[in-house]
Every structure is written in C-alpha cells, then in structure tokens.
CSV table of C-alpha atoms in Angstrom, one decimal:
chain,number,residue,atom,x,y,z
D,22,MET,CA,219.9,94.1,170.4
D,23,GLU,CA,216.6,92.9,171.7
D,24,PRO,CA,216.1,89.4,173.0
D,25,GLY,CA,212.4,89.0,172.7
D,26,PRO,CA,208.9,90.6,172.3
D,27,GLY,CA,207.4,94.4,174.2
D,28,SER,CA,203.2,102.0,173.2
D,29,GLY,CA,200.6,103.9,172.1
D,30,PRO,CA,199.7,106.6,169.8
D,31,GLY,CA,199.6,110.4,170.4
D,32,LYS,CA,200.1,113.4,168.3
D,33,GLY,CA,202.8,116.0,168.1
D,34,ALA,CA,204.8,118.1,165.7
D,35,GLY,CA,207.9,116.1,164.8
D,36,MET,CA,209.6,114.3,162.0
D,37,GLY,CA,206.7,114.9,159.6
D,38,SER,CA,204.1,113.1,157.7
D,39,GLY,CA,206.4,110.7,155.8
D,40,SER,CA,206.0,112.4,152.5
D,41,GLY,CA,209.3,113.8,151.1
D,42,ARG,CA,212.7,113.9,152.6
D,43,TRP,CA,213.7,115.7,155.8
D,44,ALA,CA,215.6,118.9,154.8
D,45,ALA,CA,218.6,120.3,156.8
D,46,THR,CA,218.8,117.5,159.3
D,47,ALA,CA,221.7,116.6,161.6
D,48,CYS,CA,221.3,112.9,162.1
D,49,VAL,CA,223.5,110.9,164.5
D,50,VAL,CA,223.5,107.1,164.9
D,51,THR,CA,225.6,105.4,167.6
D,52,GLY,CA,226.6,101.8,167.2
D,53,ALA,CA,226.3,102.2,163.5
D,54,SER,CA,229.0,99.8,162.4
D,55,ARG,CA,226.9,96.6,162.4
D,56,GLY,CA,223.5,95.1,163.2
D,57,PHE,CA,220.5,97.3,163.8
D,58,GLY,CA,222.5,100.5,163.7
D,59,ARG,CA,224.0,99.8,160.3
D,60,SER,CA,220.6,98.8,158.9
D,61,LEU,CA,219.0,101.9,160.3
D,62,ALA,CA,221.7,104.2,158.9
D,63,ARG,CA,221.1,102.7,155.5
D,64,LEU,CA,217.4,103.5,155.7
D,65,LEU,CA,217.9,107.0,157.1
D,66,ALA,CA,220.4,108.2,154.5
D,67,PRO,CA,217.9,108.5,151.7
D,68,GLN,CA,215.4,110.2,154.0
D,69,LEU,CA,217.9,113.1,154.7
D,70,GLY,CA,217.4,115.8,152.1
D,71,PRO,CA,219.2,119.0,151.1
D,72,GLY,CA,221.6,120.5,153.7
D,73,SER,CA,221.6,117.3,155.8
D,74,ALA,CA,224.5,115.5,157.5
D,75,LEU,CA,224.8,112.0,158.9
D,76,LEU,CA,227.3,111.3,161.7
D,77,LEU,CA,228.1,107.6,162.3
D,78,LEU,CA,229.6,106.6,165.6
D,79,ALA,CA,231.0,103.1,166.7
D,80,ARG,CA,234.2,101.4,167.8
D,81,SER,CA,235.2,99.8,164.5
D,82,ALA,CA,236.9,102.3,162.2
D,83,GLU,CA,237.0,99.9,159.2
D,84,ALA,CA,233.3,99.1,159.3
D,85,LEU,CA,232.4,102.7,159.7
D,86,ALA,CA,234.5,103.8,156.8
D,87,GLU,CA,233.0,101.1,154.6
D,88,LEU,CA,229.4,102.1,155.6
D,89,ALA,CA,230.2,105.8,155.1
D,90,ALA,CA,231.6,105.2,151.6
D,91,GLU,CA,228.4,103.2,150.8
D,92,LEU,CA,226.1,105.9,152.0
D,93,ARG,CA,227.9,108.9,150.4
D,94,PRO,CA,226.0,110.3,147.4
D,95,GLY,CA,227.2,109.1,144.1
D,96,THR,CA,228.6,105.8,145.3
D,97,THR,CA,228.2,103.3,142.5
D,98,GLY,CA,225.7,100.6,143.4
D,99,SER,CA,224.9,102.1,146.8
D,100,GLY,CA,221.2,102.0,146.1
D,101,THR,CA,220.5,104.4,149.0
D,102,GLY,CA,219.0,107.2,146.9
D,103,SER,CA,220.9,109.8,149.0
D,104,GLY,CA,220.7,113.3,147.6
D,105,PRO,CA,223.9,114.9,146.4
D,106,GLU,CA,223.7,117.3,149.3
D,107,LEU,CA,224.1,114.7,152.1
D,108,ARG,CA,227.3,114.8,154.1
D,109,VAL,CA,228.3,111.5,155.7
D,110,GLN,CA,230.9,111.6,158.5
D,111,TRP,CA,232.1,109.0,160.9
D,112,VAL,CA,234.1,108.8,164.2
D,113,ALA,CA,235.5,105.6,165.6
D,114,ALA,CA,235.2,105.9,169.4
D,115,ASP,CA,234.7,103.7,172.4
D,116,LEU,CA,231.9,105.5,174.2
D,117,GLY,CA,232.6,103.6,177.4
D,118,CYS,CA,235.8,105.5,178.1
D,119,GLN,CA,236.5,109.2,178.6
D,120,GLU,CA,238.7,109.5,175.6
D,121,GLY,CA,236.2,108.0,173.2
D,122,LEU,CA,233.3,110.0,174.7
D,123,ARG,CA,235.4,113.2,174.3
D,124,SER,CA,236.1,112.4,170.7
D,125,ALA,CA,232.5,111.7,169.9
D,126,GLY,CA,231.3,114.8,171.8
D,127,ALA,CA,233.8,117.0,170.0
D,128,ALA,CA,232.6,115.7,166.6
D,129,LEU,CA,229.0,116.3,167.7
D,130,ARG,CA,229.7,119.9,168.7
D,131,GLU,CA,231.6,120.7,165.6
D,132,LEU,CA,228.7,119.3,163.4
D,133,LEU,CA,226.0,121.0,165.3
D,134,GLN,CA,227.6,124.5,165.3
D,135,ASP,CA,226.1,124.7,161.8
D,136,ALA,CA,223.1,127.0,162.3
D,137,SER,CA,221.5,125.9,159.1
D,138,PHE,CA,220.2,122.7,160.6
D,139,GLY,CA,216.5,122.9,161.4
D,140,ARG,CA,216.2,119.3,162.6
D,141,LEU,CA,218.2,117.0,165.0
D,142,LEU,CA,217.7,113.3,165.1
D,143,LEU,CA,219.9,111.4,167.6
D,144,VAL,CA,219.6,107.6,167.8
D,145,ASN,CA,221.2,106.1,170.9
D,146,ASN,CA,221.8,102.5,169.6
D,147,ALA,CA,225.2,101.5,171.0
D,148,GLY,CA,225.0,98.9,173.6
D,149,SER,CA,226.4,95.5,174.8
D,150,LEU,CA,225.1,92.4,176.6
D,151,GLY,CA,227.7,92.2,179.3
D,152,ASP,CA,228.8,88.8,180.6
D,153,ILE,CA,225.6,86.9,180.4
D,154,SER,CA,227.2,83.7,181.6
D,155,LYS,CA,227.1,85.1,185.1
D,156,SER,CA,224.2,85.0,187.6
D,157,PHE,CA,223.5,87.9,189.9
D,158,LEU,CA,225.6,86.2,192.7
D,159,ASP,CA,228.6,86.1,190.3
D,160,LEU,CA,228.7,89.8,189.7
D,161,THR,CA,231.2,90.9,192.4
D,162,ASP,CA,233.8,92.8,190.3
D,163,LEU,CA,233.1,96.6,190.7
D,164,GLU,CA,235.3,97.5,187.8
D,165,GLU,CA,233.5,95.2,185.4
D,166,ILE,CA,230.1,96.5,186.6
D,167,ASN,CA,231.1,100.1,186.3
D,168,ALA,CA,232.6,99.6,182.9
D,169,TYR,CA,229.3,98.1,181.7
D,170,PHE,CA,227.2,101.0,183.0
D,171,SER,CA,229.7,103.5,181.7
D,172,PHE,CA,229.2,102.2,178.1
D,173,ASN,CA,225.5,101.3,178.2
D,174,VAL,CA,224.0,104.1,180.4
D,175,SER,CA,226.4,107.0,181.2
D,176,SER,CA,227.6,107.5,177.7
D,177,ALA,CA,224.1,107.7,176.3
D,178,LEU,CA,223.3,110.4,178.9
D,179,CYS,CA,226.4,112.4,178.2
D,180,LEU,CA,226.2,112.2,174.4
D,181,THR,CA,222.5,113.2,174.4
D,182,SER,CA,223.1,116.1,176.7
D,183,ALA,CA,226.1,117.3,174.6
D,184,ALA,CA,224.0,117.0,171.4
D,185,LEU,CA,221.0,118.9,172.8
D,186,ARG,CA,223.2,121.7,174.3
D,187,ALA,CA,225.1,122.1,171.1
D,188,PHE,CA,222.0,122.2,168.9
D,189,GLY,CA,220.1,124.5,171.3
D,190,ALA,CA,216.5,125.5,171.2
D,191,ARG,CA,216.3,126.9,167.6
D,192,PRO,CA,213.0,128.5,166.8
D,193,GLY,CA,210.9,126.3,164.6
D,194,SER,CA,213.3,123.4,164.9
D,195,VAL,CA,212.5,119.7,165.5
D,196,ARG,CA,214.6,117.7,168.0
D,197,THR,CA,214.0,113.9,168.2
D,198,VAL,CA,216.0,111.6,170.5
D,199,VAL,CA,215.6,107.8,170.1
D,200,ASN,CA,216.7,105.3,172.7
D,201,ILE,CA,217.1,101.7,171.4
D,202,SER,CA,215.5,99.8,174.2
D,203,SER,CA,214.4,96.2,174.9
D,204,LEU,CA,211.8,94.1,176.5
D,205,CYS,CA,214.5,93.7,179.1
D,206,ALA,CA,213.9,97.3,180.2
D,207,LEU,CA,210.5,96.1,181.4
D,208,GLU,CA,211.0,92.5,182.4
D,209,PRO,CA,213.7,90.5,184.2
D,210,PHE,CA,215.7,87.8,182.4
D,211,PRO,CA,217.7,85.3,184.5
D,212,SER,CA,221.5,85.8,184.1
D,213,TRP,CA,221.0,89.1,182.3
D,214,ALA,CA,221.1,91.3,185.4
D,215,LEU,CA,223.5,93.9,183.8
D,216,TYR,CA,221.6,94.1,180.5
D,217,CYS,CA,218.2,94.4,182.1
D,218,ALA,CA,219.4,97.0,184.6
D,219,GLY,CA,221.2,99.0,181.9
D,220,LYS,CA,218.2,99.0,179.6
D,221,ALA,CA,215.8,99.9,182.4
D,222,ALA,CA,218.0,102.7,183.7
D,223,ARG,CA,218.5,104.1,180.2
D,224,GLU,CA,214.8,104.1,179.5
D,225,MET,CA,214.1,106.0,182.7
D,226,LEU,CA,216.7,108.6,181.8
D,227,PHE,CA,214.9,109.3,178.6
D,228,ARG,CA,211.5,109.4,180.3
D,229,VAL,CA,212.9,112.1,182.6
D,230,LEU,CA,214.3,113.9,179.5
D,231,ALA,CA,210.8,113.9,177.9
D,232,LEU,CA,209.3,115.3,181.1
D,233,GLU,CA,211.9,118.0,181.5
D,234,GLU,CA,212.0,119.1,177.9
D,235,PRO,CA,208.4,119.1,176.5
D,236,GLY,CA,209.7,120.6,173.2
D,237,LEU,CA,211.6,117.4,172.4
D,238,ARG,CA,210.3,114.2,170.8
D,239,VAL,CA,211.7,111.3,172.8
D,240,LEU,CA,211.1,107.6,171.9
D,241,SER,CA,212.3,104.3,173.4
D,242,TYR,CA,212.0,101.7,170.7
D,243,ALA,CA,212.4,97.9,171.4
D,244,PRO,CA,213.4,96.4,168.1
D,245,GLY,CA,212.4,92.8,168.8
D,246,PRO,CA,214.5,89.6,168.8
D,247,LEU,CA,217.0,90.5,166.1
D,248,ASP,CA,219.1,88.0,164.1
D,249,THR,CA,222.5,89.6,164.9
D,250,ASP,CA,225.8,88.7,166.5
D,251,MET,CA,224.4,89.7,169.8
D,252,GLN,CA,221.6,87.1,169.4
D,253,LEU,CA,224.3,84.5,168.6
D,254,LEU,CA,225.9,85.3,172.0
D,255,ALA,CA,222.6,85.1,173.7
D,256,ARG,CA,221.8,81.6,172.6
D,257,THR,CA,225.4,80.3,173.1
D,258,GLN,CA,226.6,82.1,176.3
D,259,THR,CA,223.5,82.8,178.4
D,260,GLY,CA,224.1,81.2,181.8
D,261,ASP,CA,220.5,80.3,182.5
D,262,PRO,CA,219.9,77.0,180.6
D,263,GLY,CA,216.1,77.6,180.1
D,264,LEU,CA,216.7,81.1,178.6
D,265,ARG,CA,219.5,79.8,176.4
D,266,GLN,CA,217.3,77.0,175.1
D,267,HIS,CA,214.5,79.6,174.5
D,268,PHE,CA,216.8,81.6,172.2
D,269,GLN,CA,218.1,78.5,170.4
D,270,SER,CA,214.5,77.5,169.8
D,271,MET,CA,213.6,80.9,168.4
D,272,GLN,CA,216.5,80.7,166.0
D,273,GLU,CA,215.6,77.1,164.9
D,274,LYS,CA,212.0,78.1,164.3
D,275,GLY,CA,212.9,81.2,162.2
D,276,GLN,CA,211.4,83.6,164.7
D,277,LEU,CA,214.4,86.0,164.7
D,278,ILE,CA,213.8,89.4,163.0
D,279,ASP,CA,216.1,90.8,160.3
D,280,SER,CA,217.5,94.1,161.4
D,281,SER,CA,216.4,95.9,158.3
D,282,VAL,CA,212.8,94.8,158.9
D,283,SER,CA,212.8,96.3,162.4
D,284,ALA,CA,214.6,99.4,161.3
D,285,GLN,CA,211.9,100.0,158.7
D,286,LYS,CA,209.3,100.0,161.5
D,287,LEU,CA,211.3,102.5,163.5
D,288,LEU,CA,211.6,104.7,160.4
D,289,ARG,CA,207.9,104.6,159.9
D,290,LEU,CA,207.4,105.6,163.6
D,291,LEU,CA,209.6,108.6,163.0
D,292,GLN,CA,207.9,109.6,159.8
D,293,GLU,CA,204.4,109.3,161.3
D,294,ASP,CA,205.5,111.0,164.5
D,295,SER,CA,202.4,110.0,166.4
D,296,PHE,CA,204.0,108.5,169.5
D,297,PRO,CA,203.7,110.3,172.9
D,298,SER,CA,207.0,111.8,173.8
D,299,GLY,CA,208.8,109.4,176.3
D,300,ALA,CA,206.9,106.4,175.1
D,301,HIS,CA,208.2,102.8,174.9
D,302,VAL,CA,207.1,101.2,171.6
D,303,ASP,CA,207.9,97.6,170.8
D,304,PHE,CA,208.4,96.0,167.4
D,305,TYR,CA,205.3,93.9,168.0
D,306,ASP,CA,203.1,96.8,168.9
D,307,ILE,CA,203.3,98.2,165.4
C-alpha cells in the first residue's frame, strides 16, 4: 500500500523489450491474496510463457486458492491469456514468524531447483501499516515493534536471500527483484513511524543488494495512493487528525488509484527494463 505521491531511466539487460512473453520464468509474488499483489499477479500470469511457474505467497489460504484457480491455464472465464504451460502454485504463510518464513523458503527452494528456468522475478509486496493510531511516544512495546519489523523488513531480506541463493548465478539468466515501496520510504508521515521506518529500511536493503550484486536488476516501486483496504485503515485509524483528513479528502475527490492501474505501470517498467538497478520509481514518475 502507498499513501501518497514519489526515478530515472537507465539501460540494462533485463526483462526484455515488452514484445512476447517471458519464457521459462520463475515468478514469485508475496502478499498476493488481495490489493496490489493480487492485481499484479493477474497481469503477470499472461506474461509468463512456456516453462514458467508462478508462486503466490500470502497469509490467506482461501484467497490464494481462489486466485490460483483463476490464473491456472484453461480456467473458464479467467481472461488471463495464460499459456497452457504455466504452473501456478501457492503457499499460505505468515512471513512475520519463523514457521511461515520456513514454509515459504522451502517452497521457493523446491521451485527454484528446476534448472530449466532462465529468469527469476521476485516481487516483495507483502507489508502492513502497523498501529497507525499511535504517535512516536506511544510506541513503547518492544514485542509489538519487533513483530512489525520482522514481517515488514526481516522477512523480505530472508526471502530474497533464499530465492537468490536457490536460483544461483546461471549463465545467461535474468534475475529481477522488486520491492514495493512508498513515498513513506523518503518522507516522514506523523503517526506512521513504524510504516515509514519499515519502508525506508527495506528500500535501503535493496539498494545495498543492487550495489553488491551488479548482475541483478533491482527496483523499488512506489505504487501511489491505492484504493485498497489499507487505504481505508489509513483514513479511519490514522492518529494524526490532519493526515487522516488528507486521506479522507483524497477518497472523496476520487484521487485514489485502482490497484490494476498501478500494477500495469509496474509491468511496463519491467517490460521496458530501462531503470537503473536499485532505483526508486514512483507511480507519478511514469
């Protein structure tokens, strides 16, 4: 989720020119059960060509099973255009705890042991707002704070490391890691200390990854103020009255963005593959 508005072109070998589907791709989307992650998975599925697999991760088993059934080739009325070769898998896991992260990591390693994949696309979308009713001075519970960062920062680091180690440096392969970021990674919002800190920390992690691994394509994408359940929480539970009113006003004026519209912009970024690795690109920059 992204609360409000956000760079730059470069050139590199990556996801391709946008013509044709991506063959033999292992694609992983976290937080895929609803909102932006669900919209993105729907757009990515028809982009994945022969020999590809799509792994969906989130906490809700029911929502994941429903999405996977929709995206599997041959589903009546799915409208995805997925090729008959696409494998769609899902794992319900809470990435904020050891057991959930272990389950997700095991599924990743099992999927990526297939040496036929020539492309890896990992989208780190899973995230939460935290208790936005609290000001900085209200955040005194270490267990609450640690649980927030475990889910929003640590799990993305662990899952990305596991995926990259499992996939390895295959000759001629393309490896792309996407971090779903936010304007909050760059600017402070009152009563959103956890969310802003989590997004900033996560973005810096991926900037370090881009620096350490020049063979990777790394992107932090801020999707804009999305019309999602998270935005509903933002405009009803934000502790700071001015910020809460700002979100309410955006909703009333029709300024919130449909998840599928923002997901389409991210897909275009990946198809064109002209961003500098490690870049922060905002919905409004495109």
